[in-house]
Coordinates of C-alpha atoms and ligand atoms in Angstrom, one line a residue:
X10 CA -192.4 38.8 63.2
X11 CA -190.6 36.3 65.4
X12 CA -192.6 33.7 67.2
X13 CA -192.4 30.2 68.7
X14 CA -193.0 27.1 66.5
X15 CA -196.8 27.0 65.9
X16 CA -198.3 23.5 66.3
X17 CA -200.1 22.0 63.2
X18 CA -198.8 24.7 60.8
X19 CA -196.6 23.9 57.9
X20 CA -193.0 25.0 58.3
X21 CA -191.5 26.2 55.1
X22 CA -188.3 24.2 54.3
X23 CA -185.1 25.4 52.7
X24 CA -184.2 24.4 49.2
X25 CA -180.7 22.8 49.3
X26 CA -179.0 20.6 46.8
X27 CA -182.3 20.2 44.9
X28 CA -184.2 19.0 48.0
X29 CA -186.7 20.5 50.3
X30 CA -184.7 20.5 53.5
X31 CA -186.0 21.2 57.0
X32 CA -184.3 24.2 58.7
X33 CA -182.6 24.0 62.1
X34 CA -183.9 27.5 62.9
X35 CA -185.4 28.3 66.3
X36 CA -187.0 31.6 65.3
X37 CA -189.9 31.7 62.9
X38 CA -192.2 34.2 61.1
X39 CA -195.9 33.8 60.4
X40 CA -197.1 33.6 56.8
X41 CA -200.7 34.7 56.3
X42 CA -203.4 34.3 53.8
X43 CA -204.3 38.0 53.6
X44 CA -207.7 37.1 52.1
X45 CA -208.8 35.5 55.4
X46 CA -206.3 36.7 57.9
X47 CA -205.4 33.1 58.8
X48 CA -201.9 31.9 59.3
X49 CA -201.1 29.3 56.7
X50 CA -197.4 28.6 57.3
X51 CA -194.4 29.5 59.4
X52 CA -191.1 30.5 57.9
X53 CA -187.8 29.7 59.5
X54 CA -185.5 32.6 60.3
X55 CA -182.2 30.9 59.4
X56 CA -179.1 31.7 61.5
X57 CA -175.6 32.4 60.0
X58 CA -174.3 28.8 60.4
X59 CA -177.1 27.3 58.4
X60 CA -176.9 30.0 55.7
X61 CA -173.1 29.4 55.5
X62 CA -173.8 25.7 54.8
X63 CA -176.1 26.6 51.9
X64 CA -173.7 29.1 50.5
X65 CA -170.9 26.5 50.6
X66 CA -173.2 24.0 48.7
X67 CA -173.6 26.7 46.0
X68 CA -169.9 27.2 46.0
X69 CA -169.2 23.5 45.6
X70 CA -171.6 23.3 42.7
X71 CA -170.0 26.3 40.9
X72 CA -167.0 24.9 39.1
X73 CA -169.0 22.2 37.3
X74 CA -171.9 24.5 36.4
X75 CA -169.5 27.2 35.2
X76 CA -167.8 24.6 32.9
X77 CA -171.1 23.2 31.6
X78 CA -171.4 24.2 28.0
X79 CA -173.5 27.4 27.6
X80 CA -176.0 25.7 25.3
X81 CA -176.7 23.1 27.9
X82 CA -177.3 25.8 30.5
X83 CA -179.7 27.4 28.0
X84 CA -181.5 24.1 27.5
X85 CA -182.3 23.9 31.3
X86 CA -184.0 27.3 30.8
X87 CA -185.9 26.1 27.7
X88 CA -187.2 23.2 29.9
X89 CA -188.0 25.6 32.7
X90 CA -190.1 27.8 30.4
X91 CA -192.1 24.7 29.4
X92 CA -192.6 23.7 33.1
X93 CA -193.5 27.2 34.1
X94 CA -196.2 27.3 31.4
X95 CA -197.5 23.9 32.5
X96 CA -197.6 24.9 36.2
X97 CA -198.7 28.6 35.8
X98 CA -202.2 27.9 37.1
X99 CA -201.0 26.2 40.2
X100 CA -198.3 28.8 40.9
X101 CA -200.8 31.6 40.4
X102 CA -203.1 30.1 43.0
X103 CA -200.2 29.8 45.5
X104 CA -199.3 33.5 44.8
X105 CA -202.9 34.6 45.2
X106 CA -203.2 32.7 48.5
X107 CA -200.0 33.9 50.1
X108 CA -200.1 37.5 48.6
X109 CA -203.7 38.4 47.9
X110 CA -203.3 39.3 44.2
X111 CA -206.4 38.4 42.1
X112 CA -205.9 35.3 40.0
X113 CA -205.5 37.3 36.8
X114 CA -202.9 39.5 38.5
X115 CA -201.0 36.5 39.6
X116 CA -201.1 34.9 36.2
X117 CA -199.9 38.2 34.6
X118 CA -197.0 38.4 37.0
X119 CA -195.9 34.8 36.3
X120 CA -196.1 35.5 32.5
X121 CA -193.8 38.4 33.0
X122 CA -191.4 36.1 34.9
X123 CA -191.5 33.5 32.2
X124 CA -190.4 36.2 29.7
X125 CA -187.2 36.6 31.6
X126 CA -186.6 32.9 31.4
X127 CA -187.3 33.0 27.6
X128 CA -184.9 35.9 27.3
X129 CA -182.2 33.8 29.1
X130 CA -182.7 31.0 26.6
X131 CA -180.7 33.1 24.2
X132 CA -177.7 33.3 26.5
X133 CA -175.2 31.7 24.0
X134 CA -175.8 34.6 21.6
X135 CA -176.3 37.2 24.4
X136 CA -172.9 36.5 25.9
X137 CA -170.9 36.5 22.7
X138 CA -167.7 38.5 23.2
X139 CA -165.7 40.7 20.8
X140 CA -162.8 39.7 18.7
X141 CA -160.3 41.6 16.5
X142 CA -158.0 39.7 14.3
X143 CA -154.4 41.0 13.9
X144 CA -154.9 44.0 16.1
X145 CA -151.1 44.4 16.2
X146 CA -148.6 42.3 14.1
X147 CA -149.5 38.6 14.8
X148 CA -151.7 39.7 17.7
X149 CA -155.4 38.8 18.1
X150 CA -157.7 40.1 20.8
X151 CA -160.9 38.5 22.2
X152 CA -163.2 38.9 25.1
X153 CA -165.2 36.3 27.0
X154 CA -168.0 36.8 29.5
X155 CA -167.3 34.7 32.6
X156 CA -169.6 34.1 35.6
X157 CA -168.8 35.5 39.0
X158 CA -169.4 32.6 41.3
X159 CA -172.1 32.4 44.0
X160 CA -174.6 35.2 43.8
X161 CA -177.5 36.1 46.1
X162 CA -181.0 37.4 45.5
X163 CA -183.1 39.1 48.2
X164 CA -186.7 39.8 47.2
X165 CA -189.8 41.7 48.4
X166 CA -193.3 40.6 49.2
X167 CA -195.2 42.2 46.4
X168 CA -194.2 39.9 43.5
X169 CA -193.4 36.6 45.2
X170 CA -192.7 34.7 42.0
X171 CA -191.9 37.3 39.4
X172 CA -189.1 39.2 41.1
X173 CA -187.0 36.1 41.8
X174 CA -187.4 35.5 38.0
X175 CA -185.9 38.9 37.3
X176 CA -182.7 37.5 38.6
X177 CA -182.5 33.7 38.6
X178 CA -182.7 32.8 34.9
X179 CA -180.0 35.3 33.8
X180 CA -177.7 34.6 36.7
X181 CA -177.9 30.8 36.2
X182 CA -177.5 30.8 32.4
X183 CA -174.5 33.1 32.8
X184 CA -172.9 30.2 34.8
X185 CA -173.4 31.4 38.4
X186 CA -174.8 29.5 41.3
X187 CA -177.6 31.2 43.3
X188 CA -178.9 31.6 46.9
X189 CA -182.3 33.2 47.0
X190 CA -183.9 34.7 50.1
X191 CA -187.5 35.4 49.4
X192 CA -189.6 37.7 51.4
X193 CA -190.5 36.1 54.7
X194 CA -194.1 37.2 54.1
X195 CA -194.5 35.2 50.9
X196 CA -192.0 32.3 50.9
X197 CA -194.3 29.6 49.4
X198 CA -194.4 30.1 45.6
X199 CA -190.6 30.6 45.4
X200 CA -190.2 27.0 46.6
X201 CA -192.0 25.9 43.4
X202 CA -189.2 27.7 41.4
X203 CA -186.6 25.5 43.1
X204 CA -188.6 22.3 42.4
X205 CA -189.2 23.2 38.8
X206 CA -185.5 24.1 38.2
X207 CA -184.6 20.7 39.6
X208 CA -187.2 19.1 37.3
X209 CA -185.8 21.0 34.4
X210 CA -182.4 19.3 35.0
X211 CA -180.5 21.9 37.0
X212 CA -177.7 20.1 38.9
X213 CA -177.9 20.0 42.7
X214 CA -176.5 23.0 44.5
X215 CA -176.8 25.4 41.6
X216 CA -180.0 27.0 43.0
X217 CA -180.8 27.2 46.7
X218 CA -183.3 29.0 49.0
X219 CA -182.7 30.3 52.5
X220 CA -185.3 32.1 54.6
X221 CA -185.1 34.8 57.2
X222 CA -185.0 38.3 58.4
X223 CA -182.3 41.0 58.7
X224 CA -179.9 38.3 60.2
X225 CA -180.2 36.3 57.0
X226 CA -179.8 39.4 54.7
X227 CA -176.8 40.6 56.6
X228 CA -175.2 37.2 56.5
X229 CA -175.5 37.2 52.7
X230 CA -174.2 40.7 52.4
X231 CA -171.0 40.0 54.4
X232 CA -170.3 36.4 53.4
X233 CA -166.9 36.1 51.6
X234 CA -168.1 33.6 49.1
X235 CA -171.0 35.8 47.8
X236 CA -169.8 37.7 44.8
X237 CA -172.9 39.7 43.9
X238 CA -176.2 40.7 45.5
X239 CA -179.4 41.6 43.7
X240 CA -182.0 43.2 45.9
X241 CA -185.5 44.5 45.4
X242 CA -187.5 46.1 48.2
X243 CA -188.0 49.4 50.0
X244 CA -185.6 52.3 49.7
X245 CA -184.1 52.3 53.3
X246 CA -183.3 48.6 53.0
X247 CA -182.0 49.0 49.4
X248 CA -179.6 51.6 50.7
X249 CA -178.5 49.4 53.6
X250 CA -177.9 46.5 51.1
X251 CA -175.9 48.7 48.9
X252 CA -173.8 50.2 51.7
X253 CA -173.0 46.9 53.4
X254 CA -172.7 44.8 50.3
X255 CA -170.3 47.2 48.5
X256 CA -168.3 47.7 51.7
X257 CA -167.8 43.9 51.7
X258 CA -166.5 43.9 48.1
X259 CA -169.7 42.7 46.3
X260 CA -171.3 43.9 43.2
X261 CA -174.7 45.2 44.2
X262 CA -177.9 46.1 42.3
X263 CA -180.6 47.3 44.7
X264 CA -184.0 48.4 43.5
X265 CA -185.9 50.6 46.0
X266 CA -189.3 52.1 46.5
X267 CA -191.2 54.6 44.3
X268 CA -193.8 57.3 44.0
X269 CA -194.9 57.3 40.3
X270 CA -196.7 60.3 38.9
X271 CA -199.2 60.0 36.1
X272 CA -199.7 63.4 34.3
X273 CA -203.0 63.9 32.5
X274 CA -203.2 66.6 29.9
X275 CA -206.5 68.3 29.0
X276 CA -206.4 66.7 25.5
X277 CA -206.0 63.1 26.9
X278 CA -208.6 60.4 25.8
X279 CA -210.5 60.6 29.1
X280 CA -212.1 57.2 29.1
X281 CA -208.9 55.4 28.4
X282 CA -207.0 57.5 30.8
X283 CA -209.4 56.9 33.7
X284 CA -209.4 53.1 33.1
X285 CA -205.6 53.1 32.9
X286 CA -205.2 55.2 36.1
X287 CA -207.6 53.0 38.0
X288 CA -205.7 49.9 37.0
X289 CA -202.3 51.5 37.6
X290 CA -203.2 52.9 41.1
X291 CA -205.4 50.1 42.4
X292 CA -204.1 47.0 40.6
X293 CA -202.4 44.6 43.1
X294 CA -204.1 46.7 45.8
X295 CA -201.6 49.5 45.0
X296 CA -198.7 47.2 46.1
X297 CA -196.6 47.7 42.9
X298 CA -193.3 49.6 42.7
X299 CA -194.6 50.9 39.3
X300 CA -198.1 51.8 40.6
X301 CA -199.3 55.2 39.3
X302 CA -200.0 56.4 42.8
X303 CA -200.1 60.1 42.1
X304 CA -202.2 61.7 39.4
X305 CA -201.4 65.2 38.2
X306 CA -204.3 66.9 36.4
X307 CA -203.2 69.7 34.1
X308 CA -205.5 72.6 33.3
X309 CA -209.2 72.5 34.2
X310 CA -209.8 68.7 34.0
X311 CA -209.3 68.0 37.8
X312 CA -213.0 67.8 38.7
X313 CA -214.0 65.7 35.7
X314 CA -211.1 63.3 36.2
X315 CA -211.6 62.8 40.0
X316 CA -215.4 62.3 39.5
X317 CA -214.8 59.6 36.8
X318 CA -212.1 57.9 38.9
X319 CA -214.3 57.8 42.0
X320 CA -217.2 56.4 39.9
X321 CA -214.9 53.7 38.5
X322 CA -213.5 52.8 41.9
X323 CA -217.1 52.5 43.3
X324 CA -217.6 49.7 40.8
X325 CA -214.6 47.7 41.9
X326 CA -215.3 44.4 43.6
X327 CA -213.0 44.0 46.6
X328 CA -212.7 40.7 48.4
X329 CA -210.9 37.4 48.8
X330 CA -208.6 36.2 46.1
X331 CA -208.2 32.6 47.3
X332 CA -211.4 31.5 45.6
X333 CA -213.0 32.1 42.2
X334 CA -215.7 34.8 42.2
X335 CA -214.4 37.6 40.1
X336 CA -212.6 39.9 42.5
X337 CA -211.2 43.1 41.0
X338 CA -209.0 43.9 44.0
X339 CA -207.8 41.8 46.9
X340 CA -206.5 42.6 50.4
X341 CA -203.1 44.2 51.3
X342 CA -200.4 41.9 52.7
X343 CA -200.7 42.1 56.5
X344 CA -202.9 43.7 59.2
X345 CA -199.8 45.8 60.2
X346 CA -199.4 47.0 56.6
X347 CA -203.1 47.8 56.4
X348 CA -203.0 49.8 59.6
X349 CA -200.0 51.8 58.2
X350 CA -201.8 52.7 55.0
X351 CA -204.9 53.7 57.0
X352 CA -202.8 55.9 59.4
X353 CA -201.3 57.7 56.4
X354 CA -204.8 58.4 54.9
X355 CA -205.8 59.9 58.3
X356 CA -202.6 62.0 58.3
X357 CA -203.4 63.2 54.7
X358 CA -206.9 64.2 55.7
X359 CA -205.5 66.1 58.7
X360 CA -203.1 67.9 56.4
X361 CA -206.0 69.1 54.2
X362 CA -206.3 66.4 51.5
X363 CA -209.9 65.9 50.4
X364 CA -211.2 62.3 50.5
X365 CA -212.8 62.1 47.1
X366 CA -213.3 58.4 47.8
X367 CA -212.8 56.9 51.2
X368 CA -212.1 53.1 51.2
X369 CA -211.5 52.8 54.9
X370 CA -213.8 50.7 57.0
X371 CA -214.7 48.3 54.1
X372 CA -216.3 45.1 55.4
X373 CA -216.1 41.9 53.4
X374 CA -218.8 39.6 54.7
X375 CA -217.3 36.4 53.3
X376 CA -213.9 37.1 54.9
X377 CA -214.3 39.3 57.9
X378 CA -210.7 38.9 59.2
X379 CA -209.0 39.6 55.8
X380 CA -206.8 42.7 55.4
X381 CA -209.1 44.8 53.3
X382 CA -209.7 48.4 52.4
X383 CA -211.4 49.9 49.4
X384 CA -209.8 52.1 46.7
X385 CA -209.2 55.6 48.1
X386 CA -208.7 58.9 46.4
X387 CA -207.0 61.8 48.1
X388 CA -207.7 65.0 46.2
X389 CA -206.1 68.5 46.3
X390 CA -202.7 67.3 47.5
X391 CA -199.9 69.8 47.8
X392 CA -196.2 68.8 47.4
X393 CA -195.3 69.5 51.1
X394 CA -198.0 67.0 52.4
X395 CA -196.6 63.8 53.9
X396 CA -198.9 61.7 51.6
X397 CA -197.4 63.4 48.6
X398 CA -193.9 62.5 49.6
X399 CA -194.4 59.0 51.0
X400 CA -194.8 55.7 49.2
X401 CA -198.1 54.4 50.7
X402 CA -198.0 51.0 49.0
X403 CA -201.8 50.5 49.2
X404 CA -204.8 51.3 47.0
X405 CA -204.6 55.0 47.5
X406 CA -204.4 57.5 44.6
X407 CA -203.3 61.1 45.3
X408 CA -204.4 63.9 43.0
X409 CA -202.7 67.2 42.5
X410 CA -203.9 69.9 40.1
X411 CA -201.5 72.1 38.2
X412 CA -201.8 74.7 35.4
X413 CA -199.3 73.5 32.9
X414 CA -197.1 70.6 31.7
X415 CA -194.1 72.5 32.9
X416 CA -195.5 72.6 36.4
X417 CA -196.4 68.9 36.2
X418 CA -192.9 67.9 35.2
X419 CA -191.4 70.1 37.9
X420 CA -193.6 68.5 40.5
X421 CA -192.7 65.0 39.2
X422 CA -189.0 65.8 39.2
X423 CA -189.0 67.1 42.8
X424 CA -190.1 63.7 44.1
X425 CA -187.0 61.9 45.5
X426 CA -187.8 58.6 43.8
X427 CA -187.2 57.9 40.1
X428 CA -188.9 54.7 39.1
X429 CA -191.8 55.5 36.7
X430 CA -193.5 58.7 35.3
X431 CA -196.4 58.6 32.8
X432 CA -198.1 61.1 30.5
X433 CA -201.5 60.8 29.0
X434 CA -202.0 63.0 26.0
X435 CA -202.8 63.2 22.3
X436 CA -200.0 65.7 21.7
X437 CA -196.8 64.4 20.1
X438 CA -195.0 67.6 21.2
X439 CA -196.1 67.2 24.9
X440 CA -195.0 63.6 24.7
X441 CA -191.7 64.5 23.3
X442 CA -191.0 67.1 25.9
X443 CA -192.0 64.8 28.7
X444 CA -189.8 61.9 27.4
X445 CA -186.8 64.1 27.6
X446 CA -187.5 66.1 30.7
X447 CA -189.2 63.7 33.1
X448 CA -186.8 62.6 35.9
X449 CA -187.6 58.9 36.1
X450 CA -186.0 55.8 34.7
X451 CA -189.1 54.3 33.1
X452 CA -191.4 56.6 31.1
X453 CA -194.9 55.8 29.9
X454 CA -196.6 57.6 27.1
X455 CA -200.3 56.6 27.3
X456 CA -199.1 53.4 29.1
X457 CA -200.1 53.3 32.8
X458 CA -197.5 50.8 34.1
X459 CA -194.4 51.2 31.9
X460 CA -192.6 48.2 33.5
X461 CA -190.1 47.0 30.9
X462 CA -190.2 43.5 29.4
X463 CA -187.3 41.1 29.9
X464 CA -185.0 42.3 27.1
X465 CA -185.0 45.9 28.5
X466 CA -183.4 46.8 31.8
X467 CA -185.6 47.9 34.8
X468 CA -184.0 51.3 34.9
X469 CA -185.0 53.0 38.2
X470 CA -183.2 56.2 39.0
X471 CA -182.5 58.3 42.2
X472 CA -183.9 56.8 45.4
X473 CA -185.4 54.0 43.4
X474 CA -182.1 52.4 42.6
X475 CA -178.6 51.9 44.1
X476 CA -176.0 50.5 41.8
X477 CA -174.7 50.8 38.2
X478 CA -176.2 47.8 36.3
X479 CA -179.9 47.3 36.5
X480 CA -181.9 44.0 36.4
X481 CA -183.0 42.3 33.1
X482 CA -181.8 43.0 29.6
X483 CA -178.2 43.5 28.6
X484 CA -177.4 45.2 31.9
X485 CA -178.6 42.1 33.8
X486 CA -176.2 40.0 31.8
X487 CA -173.3 42.4 32.5
X488 CA -174.2 42.4 36.2
X489 CA -173.8 38.6 36.4
X490 CA -170.6 38.3 34.4
X491 CA -167.1 39.7 34.3
X492 CA -165.3 40.1 31.0
X493 CA -161.9 38.6 30.3
X494 CA -159.7 40.0 27.5
X495 CA -157.3 37.6 25.9
X496 CA -154.4 38.9 23.8
X497 CA -152.5 36.2 21.8
X498 CA -149.5 36.4 19.6
X499 CA -148.6 33.6 17.2
X500 CA -145.4 34.4 15.2
X501 CA -144.8 32.8 11.9
X502 CA -142.0 30.2 12.2
X503 CA -138.6 31.8 11.8
X504 CA -139.9 35.4 11.8
X505 CA -137.8 38.2 13.3
X506 CA -138.3 39.4 16.9
X507 CA -140.5 42.6 17.0
X508 CA -138.0 44.4 19.3
X509 CA -139.0 47.9 20.3
X510 CA -141.5 47.8 23.2
X511 CA -140.9 44.1 23.6
X512 CA -143.7 42.3 25.4
X513 CA -145.8 45.6 25.6
X514 CA -147.8 45.2 22.4
X515 CA -148.6 48.5 20.6
X516 CA -150.3 49.0 17.3
X517 CA -147.5 51.2 16.1
X518 CA -144.4 49.5 14.9
Ligands
NAD19 P1 -188.7 45.4 52.3 O1 -187.6 46.3 52.1 O2 -189.4 45.5 53.7 O3 -188.2 43.9 52.2 C1 -187.5 43.4 51.1 C2 -186.5 42.3 51.5 O4 -185.6 42.9 52.5 C3 -187.2 41.2 52.2 O5 -186.6 40.0 51.8 C4 -186.9 41.4 53.7 O6 -186.8 40.2 54.4 C5 -185.6 42.1 53.7 N1 -185.5 43.1 54.8 C6 -186.5 43.8 55.4 N2 -186.1 44.7 56.3 C7 -184.7 44.5 56.4 C8 -183.7 45.1 57.1 N3 -183.9 46.0 58.1 N4 -182.4 44.7 56.9 C9 -182.1 43.7 56.0 N5 -183.1 43.1 55.2 C10 -184.4 43.5 55.4 O7 -189.7 45.5 51.1 P2 -191.2 44.8 51.0 O8 -192.1 45.5 52.0 O9 -191.1 43.4 51.1 O10 -191.6 45.3 49.5 C11 -192.2 46.5 49.2 C12 -191.2 47.5 48.7 O11 -190.4 47.0 47.6 C13 -191.8 48.8 48.2 O12 -191.1 49.9 48.7 C14 -191.7 48.7 46.7 O13 -191.7 49.9 46.0 C15 -190.4 48.0 46.6 N6 -190.3 47.3 45.3 C16 -189.4 47.9 44.4 C17 -189.3 47.3 43.1 C18 -188.4 47.9 42.1 O14 -188.0 47.3 41.2 N7 -187.9 49.2 42.3 C19 -190.0 46.2 42.8 C20 -190.9 45.6 43.7 C21 -191.0 46.2 45.0

């Protein structure tokens, strides 16, 4: 959204050279508290000149940071972890206010982010190269992992603090400098990351924040000083980022959208499965790329499952998350997003889906202008329906009934996305089959949201990922480094010349 400067409303600054810096932008977006529907800030939409200045500051800071001993870079991360722990409550409250997550969801997301920073504390060991002594006569070979330079991160609205942390700790400890562009819908908590990194002793210019819309993203994607781009967001934008970034010679890792299927076998522990499905589908108001948004009931359990899910959803307390009262589920991000989810439910109903629970029209007395809807269950979906193929990104669970595990796996694999797929069962054989045949990058066996922890990569497939090296884990380190191989020959004094292939070293003769 572009709008004029709003009077009396906080304007979000940039983070440049370790300082909160006012932007010179003349276009702005509105930041809302989704719990109340009120505008709480305005975010500048930076123009290319301003973004160029920030990128150049990051470039100026690069040589010194690259040459800072790796253990010292790791120590900044140790201090950041301590500061994140200390400030987790405050950050969680900012996340809940700007995003609408419940307090416990915000805390959990921050904990997940801290785990990446903890992982990055091990960077001296994680970036150890290989060496072979005397590979050929008098020749030793070794590899080092070097940083790339200035790298950019572009993040989505649904995890305002955690997703930047998927990228920043690994990129920085590898020796890169960073320019972050948080989602314009939730730019507030990310600013705390800048401040805490500065407090942890990160030198000025190493981590910076710009704000904006497509203009900002496209400037980062085409700027000659940006060496790599990490993106998380919807599939069409991920594809755009991949296309434009790679065309401009950058390394790109771009995580896209998802439609994650949860298959329930007749032998599954029904109580546990229902609880897990409810939390996977409706947690964070369904605004998670790993949300189990489509249940697949195998055999004759469909009616029992849907009845239990609807009863569980009826008990969920939906309301504001900017105050302490015990909400189970908050609002969705904006009025526009809410209207989009509601329109898709309407479309599903017209296509023949049965509304086993209808969350539309929910009124929250304490916050009448918030962006609310209740948990919704669309039953009897068929694969050709729009709601079966589309990522709705709201608290909506689709249910399809099939006769066998084979049919369930086939249905899951026809879906164009490939983020998560989950099986609930007591059968080791069914689990084994599913692990090998399910066409998604992150598989859960009796785990409703199989989002990997920091030491494992976030391995989306198909339309959920564009690139070669995923975020987090070893792949994350490889993405932010380039390897250098050094071949050295030190002859003994007075030894004869090797002759033969001369300077072209071979291991034969
Ligand atoms: P989005 O694609 O609308 O926005 C993501 C980022 O791209 C934002 O910073 C935004 O400013 C920018 N952007 C938006 N439109 C653009 C355009 N036309 N050109 C260039 N840049 C643009 O995504 P969102 O709505 O903020 O986030 C929700 C989406 O993110 C969902 O699809 C969700 O599945 C996905 N997501 C994926 C993962 C994952 O790891 N696969 C994780 C979290 C969220």
